[in-house]
XYZ file of C-alpha atoms in Angstrom:
387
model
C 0.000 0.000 0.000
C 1.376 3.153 -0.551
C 0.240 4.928 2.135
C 2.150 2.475 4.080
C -0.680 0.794 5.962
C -0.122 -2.298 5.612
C 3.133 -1.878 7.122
C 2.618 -0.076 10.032
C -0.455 -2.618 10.673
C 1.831 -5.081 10.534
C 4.208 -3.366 13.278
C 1.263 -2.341 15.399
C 0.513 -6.100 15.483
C 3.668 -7.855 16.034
C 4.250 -5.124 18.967
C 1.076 -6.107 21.084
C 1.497 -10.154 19.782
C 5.206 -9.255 22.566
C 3.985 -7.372 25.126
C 0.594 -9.309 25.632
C 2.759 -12.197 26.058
C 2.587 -11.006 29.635
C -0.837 -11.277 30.503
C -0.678 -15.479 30.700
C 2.386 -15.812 31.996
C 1.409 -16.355 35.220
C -1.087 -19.137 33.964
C 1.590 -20.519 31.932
C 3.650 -21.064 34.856
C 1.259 -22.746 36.812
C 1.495 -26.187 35.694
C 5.465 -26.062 36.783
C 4.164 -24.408 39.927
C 2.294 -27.171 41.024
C 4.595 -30.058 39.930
C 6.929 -27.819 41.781
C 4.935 -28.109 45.249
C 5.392 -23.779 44.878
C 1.243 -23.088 44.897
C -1.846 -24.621 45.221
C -3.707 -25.646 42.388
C -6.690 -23.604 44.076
C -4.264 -20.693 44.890
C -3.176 -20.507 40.842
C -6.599 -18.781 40.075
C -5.212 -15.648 41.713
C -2.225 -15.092 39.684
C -4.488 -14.828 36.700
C -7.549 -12.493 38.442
C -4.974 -10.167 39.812
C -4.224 -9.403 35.921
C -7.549 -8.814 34.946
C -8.332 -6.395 38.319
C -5.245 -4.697 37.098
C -6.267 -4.110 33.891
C -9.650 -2.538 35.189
C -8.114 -0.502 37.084
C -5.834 0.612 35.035
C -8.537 1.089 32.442
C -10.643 3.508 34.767
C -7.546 5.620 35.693
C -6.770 5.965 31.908
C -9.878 6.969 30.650
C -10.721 9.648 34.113
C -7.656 11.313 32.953
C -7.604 10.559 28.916
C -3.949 9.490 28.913
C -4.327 8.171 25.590
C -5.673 11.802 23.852
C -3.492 14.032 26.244
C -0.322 11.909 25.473
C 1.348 10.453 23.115
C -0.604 7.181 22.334
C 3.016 5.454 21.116
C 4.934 6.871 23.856
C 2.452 5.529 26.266
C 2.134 2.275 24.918
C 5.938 2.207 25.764
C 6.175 3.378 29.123
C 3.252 0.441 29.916
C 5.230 -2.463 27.767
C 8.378 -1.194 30.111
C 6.677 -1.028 33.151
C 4.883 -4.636 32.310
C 8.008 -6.114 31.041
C 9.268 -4.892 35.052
C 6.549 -6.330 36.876
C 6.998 -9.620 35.139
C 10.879 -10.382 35.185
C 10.177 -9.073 39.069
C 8.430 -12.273 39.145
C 11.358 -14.654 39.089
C 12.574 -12.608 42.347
C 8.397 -13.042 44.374
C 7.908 -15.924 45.809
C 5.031 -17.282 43.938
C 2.213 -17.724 45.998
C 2.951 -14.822 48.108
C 1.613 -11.378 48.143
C 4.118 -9.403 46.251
C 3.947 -12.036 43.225
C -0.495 -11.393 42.955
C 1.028 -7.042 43.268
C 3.125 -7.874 40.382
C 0.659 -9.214 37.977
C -1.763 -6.695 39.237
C 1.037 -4.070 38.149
C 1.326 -5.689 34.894
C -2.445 -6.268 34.041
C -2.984 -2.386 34.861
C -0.064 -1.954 32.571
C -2.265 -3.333 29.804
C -4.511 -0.749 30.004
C -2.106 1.795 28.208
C -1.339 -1.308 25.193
C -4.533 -3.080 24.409
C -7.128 0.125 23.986
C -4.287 2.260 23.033
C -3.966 -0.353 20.225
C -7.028 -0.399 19.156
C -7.097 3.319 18.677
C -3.853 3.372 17.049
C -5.445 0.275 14.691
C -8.392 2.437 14.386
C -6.449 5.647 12.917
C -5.739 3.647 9.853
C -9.942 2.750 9.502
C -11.889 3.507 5.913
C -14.470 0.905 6.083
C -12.518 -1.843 7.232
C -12.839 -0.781 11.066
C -14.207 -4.282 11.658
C -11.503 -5.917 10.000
C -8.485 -3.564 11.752
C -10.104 -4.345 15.305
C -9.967 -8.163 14.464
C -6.338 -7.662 13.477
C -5.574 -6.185 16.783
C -7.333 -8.481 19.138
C -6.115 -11.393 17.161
C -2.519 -9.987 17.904
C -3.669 -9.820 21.498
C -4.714 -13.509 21.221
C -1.483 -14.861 19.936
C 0.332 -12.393 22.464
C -1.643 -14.334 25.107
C -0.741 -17.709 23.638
C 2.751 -17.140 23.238
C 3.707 -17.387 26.848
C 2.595 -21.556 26.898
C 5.666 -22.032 24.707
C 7.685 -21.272 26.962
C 7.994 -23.697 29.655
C 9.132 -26.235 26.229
C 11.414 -23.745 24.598
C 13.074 -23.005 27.844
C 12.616 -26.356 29.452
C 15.791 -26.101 31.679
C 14.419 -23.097 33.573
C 11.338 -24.756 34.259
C 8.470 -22.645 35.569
C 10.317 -19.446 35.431
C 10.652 -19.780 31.746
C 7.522 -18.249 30.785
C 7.796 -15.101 33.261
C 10.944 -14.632 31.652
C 10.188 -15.516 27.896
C 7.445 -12.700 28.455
C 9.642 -9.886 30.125
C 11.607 -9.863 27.287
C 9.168 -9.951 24.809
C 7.535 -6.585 26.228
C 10.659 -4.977 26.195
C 10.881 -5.676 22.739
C 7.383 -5.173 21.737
C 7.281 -1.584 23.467
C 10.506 -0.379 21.650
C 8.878 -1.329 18.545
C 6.151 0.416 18.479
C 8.307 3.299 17.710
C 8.592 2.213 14.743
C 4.898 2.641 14.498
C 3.138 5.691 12.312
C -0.306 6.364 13.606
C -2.745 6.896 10.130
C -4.614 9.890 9.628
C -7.996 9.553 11.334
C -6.164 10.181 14.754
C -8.780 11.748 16.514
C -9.675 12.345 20.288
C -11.888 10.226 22.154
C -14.571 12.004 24.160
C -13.731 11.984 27.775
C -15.340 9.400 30.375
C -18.000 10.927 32.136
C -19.159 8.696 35.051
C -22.596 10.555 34.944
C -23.199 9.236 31.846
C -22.862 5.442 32.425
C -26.274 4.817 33.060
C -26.928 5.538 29.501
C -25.174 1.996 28.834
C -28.615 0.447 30.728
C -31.231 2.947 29.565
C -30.383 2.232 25.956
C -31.831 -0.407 24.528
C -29.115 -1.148 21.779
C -26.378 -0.034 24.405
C -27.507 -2.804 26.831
C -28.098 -5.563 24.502
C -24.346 -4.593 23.286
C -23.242 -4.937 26.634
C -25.387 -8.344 27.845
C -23.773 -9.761 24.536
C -20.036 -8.888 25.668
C -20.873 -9.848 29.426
C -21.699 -13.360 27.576
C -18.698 -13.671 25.498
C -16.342 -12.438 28.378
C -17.817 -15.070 31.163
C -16.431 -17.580 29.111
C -13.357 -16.375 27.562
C -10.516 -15.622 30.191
C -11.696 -18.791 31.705
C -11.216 -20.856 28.997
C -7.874 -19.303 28.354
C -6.999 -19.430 31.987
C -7.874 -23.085 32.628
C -7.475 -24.829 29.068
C -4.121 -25.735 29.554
C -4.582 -27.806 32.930
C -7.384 -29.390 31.067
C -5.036 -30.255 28.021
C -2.324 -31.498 30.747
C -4.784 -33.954 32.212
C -6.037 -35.170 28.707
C -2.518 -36.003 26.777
C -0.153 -36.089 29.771
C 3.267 -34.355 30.715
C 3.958 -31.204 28.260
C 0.715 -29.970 26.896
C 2.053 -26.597 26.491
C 2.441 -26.206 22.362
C -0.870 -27.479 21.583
C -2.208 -25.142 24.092
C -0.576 -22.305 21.946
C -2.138 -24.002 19.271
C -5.868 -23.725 20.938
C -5.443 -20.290 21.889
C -3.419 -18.997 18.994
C -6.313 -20.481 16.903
C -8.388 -17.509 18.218
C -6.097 -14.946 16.056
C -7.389 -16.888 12.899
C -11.359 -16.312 13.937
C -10.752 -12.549 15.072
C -9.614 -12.150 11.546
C -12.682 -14.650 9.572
C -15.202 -12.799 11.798
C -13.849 -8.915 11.168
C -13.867 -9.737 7.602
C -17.600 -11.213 7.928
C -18.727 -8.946 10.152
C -17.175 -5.548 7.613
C -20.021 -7.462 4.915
C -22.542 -9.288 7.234
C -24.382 -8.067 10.606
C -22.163 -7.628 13.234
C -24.346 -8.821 15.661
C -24.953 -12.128 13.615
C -21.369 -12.737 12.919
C -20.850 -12.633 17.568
C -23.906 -14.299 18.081
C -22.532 -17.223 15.393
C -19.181 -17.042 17.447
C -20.870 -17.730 20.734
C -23.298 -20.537 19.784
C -20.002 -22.358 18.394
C -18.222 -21.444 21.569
C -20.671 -21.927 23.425
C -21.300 -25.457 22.210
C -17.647 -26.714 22.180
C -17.579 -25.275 26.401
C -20.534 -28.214 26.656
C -18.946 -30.853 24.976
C -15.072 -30.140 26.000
C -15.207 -32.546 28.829
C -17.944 -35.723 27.780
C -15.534 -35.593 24.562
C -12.550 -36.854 26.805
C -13.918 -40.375 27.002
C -13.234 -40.188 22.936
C -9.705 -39.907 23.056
C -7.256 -36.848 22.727
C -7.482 -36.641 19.046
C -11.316 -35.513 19.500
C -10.248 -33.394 22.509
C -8.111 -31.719 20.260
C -9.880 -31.204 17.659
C -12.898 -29.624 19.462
C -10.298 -27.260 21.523
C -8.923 -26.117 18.155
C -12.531 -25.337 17.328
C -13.680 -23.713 20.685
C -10.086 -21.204 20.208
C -11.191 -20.490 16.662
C -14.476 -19.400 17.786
C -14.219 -18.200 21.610
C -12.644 -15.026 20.982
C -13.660 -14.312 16.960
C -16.362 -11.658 18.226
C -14.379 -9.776 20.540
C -13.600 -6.709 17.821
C -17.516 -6.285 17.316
C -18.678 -5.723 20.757
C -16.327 -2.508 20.553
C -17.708 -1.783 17.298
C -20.872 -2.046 18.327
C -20.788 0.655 20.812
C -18.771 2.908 18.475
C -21.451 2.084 15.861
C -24.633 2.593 18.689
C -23.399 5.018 21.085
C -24.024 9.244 20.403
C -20.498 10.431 20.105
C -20.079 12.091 22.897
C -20.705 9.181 24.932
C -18.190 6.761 23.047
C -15.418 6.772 25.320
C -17.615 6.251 28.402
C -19.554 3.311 26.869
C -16.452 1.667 25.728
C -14.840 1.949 29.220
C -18.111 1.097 30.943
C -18.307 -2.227 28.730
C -14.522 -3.045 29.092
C -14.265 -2.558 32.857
C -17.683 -4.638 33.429
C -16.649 -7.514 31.047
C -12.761 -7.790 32.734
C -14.604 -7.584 36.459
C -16.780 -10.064 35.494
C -13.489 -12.798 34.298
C -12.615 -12.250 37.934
C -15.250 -14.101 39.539
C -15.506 -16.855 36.603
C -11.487 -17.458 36.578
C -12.507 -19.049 39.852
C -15.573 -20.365 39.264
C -14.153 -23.575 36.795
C -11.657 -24.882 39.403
C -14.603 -25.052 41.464
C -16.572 -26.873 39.268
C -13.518 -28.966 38.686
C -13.951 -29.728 42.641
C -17.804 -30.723 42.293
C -18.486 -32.401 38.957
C -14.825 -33.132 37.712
C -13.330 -32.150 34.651
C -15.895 -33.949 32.549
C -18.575 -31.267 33.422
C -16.552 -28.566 34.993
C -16.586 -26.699 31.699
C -20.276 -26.591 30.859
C -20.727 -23.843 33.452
C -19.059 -21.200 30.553
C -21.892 -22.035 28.384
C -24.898 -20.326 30.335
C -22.809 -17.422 29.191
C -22.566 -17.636 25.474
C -25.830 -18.441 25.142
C -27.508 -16.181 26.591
C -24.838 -13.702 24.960
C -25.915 -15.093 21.491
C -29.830 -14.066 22.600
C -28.892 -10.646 23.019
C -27.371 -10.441 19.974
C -29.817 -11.540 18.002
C -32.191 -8.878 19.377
C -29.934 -6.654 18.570
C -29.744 -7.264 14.857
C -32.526 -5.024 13.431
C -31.265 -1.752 15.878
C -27.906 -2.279 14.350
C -29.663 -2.660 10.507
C -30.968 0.788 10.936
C -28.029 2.212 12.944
């Protein structure tokens, strides 16, 4: 492309693919953890909920002061990739199930906050009636950032479970230093401000609220699965499960881009509500499949990645698409810091599960979510039509 889209895209991408790599790490390294005897297997939840927490709150302190239109955008995706990159490699120094190491990863999920939206705005800058497409490219980077950090523990196998802490501190250095390279497109414009008083609106509306019950859906299943897929994997095949649960989650950066194209042609809300009813289906069957053998296991994880995180672009665009424009940058923040709070509670709601109906059921409380996800998507449909 002349304009050089295509590759600063391309840089924009591979940048949040290495400093996402942090958000998992801590999962990552729980399977080494436990063999270990360093944490409880019902202790492990909290390394990944104190990301998520982070990133709300780093989200909410971001938008109240509009870092992201007051500064910089590429200079403050750096400073966050540096300060997650610190938080992380300070992991090899916390013991790991004690306080400091659940301060670090809340440290580095707040970090997040000034990478993942600031990447979608800087995707966004670069929009002329592809937005749907550009957003898929940029959570599909995020996917295969999140994946990364399972290869790890097998590319580094002599450092055992400090290998993917470590793998992932290095990669956000190197992620945040290249998105200097980085040249934002010319529909750069400012967000409007988050105004608390208007975050009712995200109820009272009706296509603002079916938006947001369809996102609550999709995110009570998603960090979950991500978060606990891996364990499940472990017990299916045995020993290293690792690169085939980069493969499941990786899969995810393949649907983000199937369903922006689709959704840039199609009915956004169709093209989520599709996602989630496939999703949906595979968190129901995940577990009876086991008594099929791994190959079948595998092949329905492989499916459930594809199709778990495909929709997360249009929820975003969505909003953008629904909301007046002044209330834009409240709506999005209202939706992101509601879905991520939300991942807190079900992060810690499958290892339960695990407890009471083993892993043969223990997924199949995700799908409630989807489901009802898909519903409100569907409603949504002819309000988006005439949007």
């Amino acid at each position: 492309m002349r304009d050089g889209k295509g590759w600063h895209l391309a840089v924009l991408c591979l940048a949040v693919v290495l400093v996402l790599s942090v958000w998992f790490a801590g999962t990552a390294a729980v399977p080494g953890l436990i063999a270990a005897g360093l944490i409880e297997p019902a202790r492990a939840g909290s390394l990944t909920m104190a990301v998520q927490l982070g990133f709300v709150a780093g989200t909410l302190v971001s938008a109240v002061l509009s870092l992201a239109d007051r500064r910089d955008p590429r200079r403050l995706f750096l400073a966050s990739a540096l300060l997650a990159s610190a938080a992380t490699l300070a992991q090899l120094l916390a013991e790991p199930s004690g306080f400091l190491a659940l301060v670090l990863r809340f440290v580095a999920g707040a970090a997040m906050a000034g990478v993942y939206p600031v990447g979608m705005k800087l995707a966004a800058s670069w929009a002329k009636g592809d937005l749907g497409l550009l957003i898929g490219l940029l959570v599909g980077a995020v996917t295969l950032g999140s994946a990364l950090p399972h290869l790890a523990p097998s590319l580094l196998a002599g450092l055992g479970w400090q290998a993917a802490y470590l793998g992932a501190g290095v990669l956000a250095a190197a992620g945040g230093l290249l998105i200097l390279a980085f040249r934002p497109g010319p529909i750069m414009g400012a967000r409007p401000p988050f105004r608390p008083a208007q975050a009712q609106e995200a109820w009272r509306n009706k296509g603002l609220r079916l938006a947001n019950l369809g996102y609550l859906g999709h995110m009570w299943e998603l960090y979950a699965m991500w978060a606990w897929v891996g364990l499940f994997l472990a017990g299916v095949l045995g020993g290293q499960a690792g690169p085939w649960t980069f493969a499941v989650v990786a899969a995810g950066a393949l649907g983000c881009v199937a369903a922006g194209l689709l959704a840039d042609r199609w009915n956004r809300a169709s093209v989520a509500a599709l996602c989630m009813l496939v999703s949906g289906s595979c968190a129901l069957l995940a577990g009876p499949a086991t008594a099929l053998g791994p190959a079948v296991v595998l092949a329905l994880a492989l499916v459930w990645g594809f199709a778990v995180v495909a929709d997360s672009a249009q929820f975003s665009a969505c909003i953008v698409t629904l909301s007046p424009p002044d209330y834009v940058g409240t709506m999005l923040t209202v939706q992101t810091s509601l879905g991520f709070l939300l991942t807190a509670f079900t992060i810690f709601l499958v290892p339960a599960a695990v407890g009471w109906l083993g892993w043969d059921w223990a997924f199949a409380v995700l799908a409630p979510g989807p489901l009802l996800g898909a519903i409100a998507m569907l409603k949504l449909r002819p309000l988006l039509n005439r949007a």
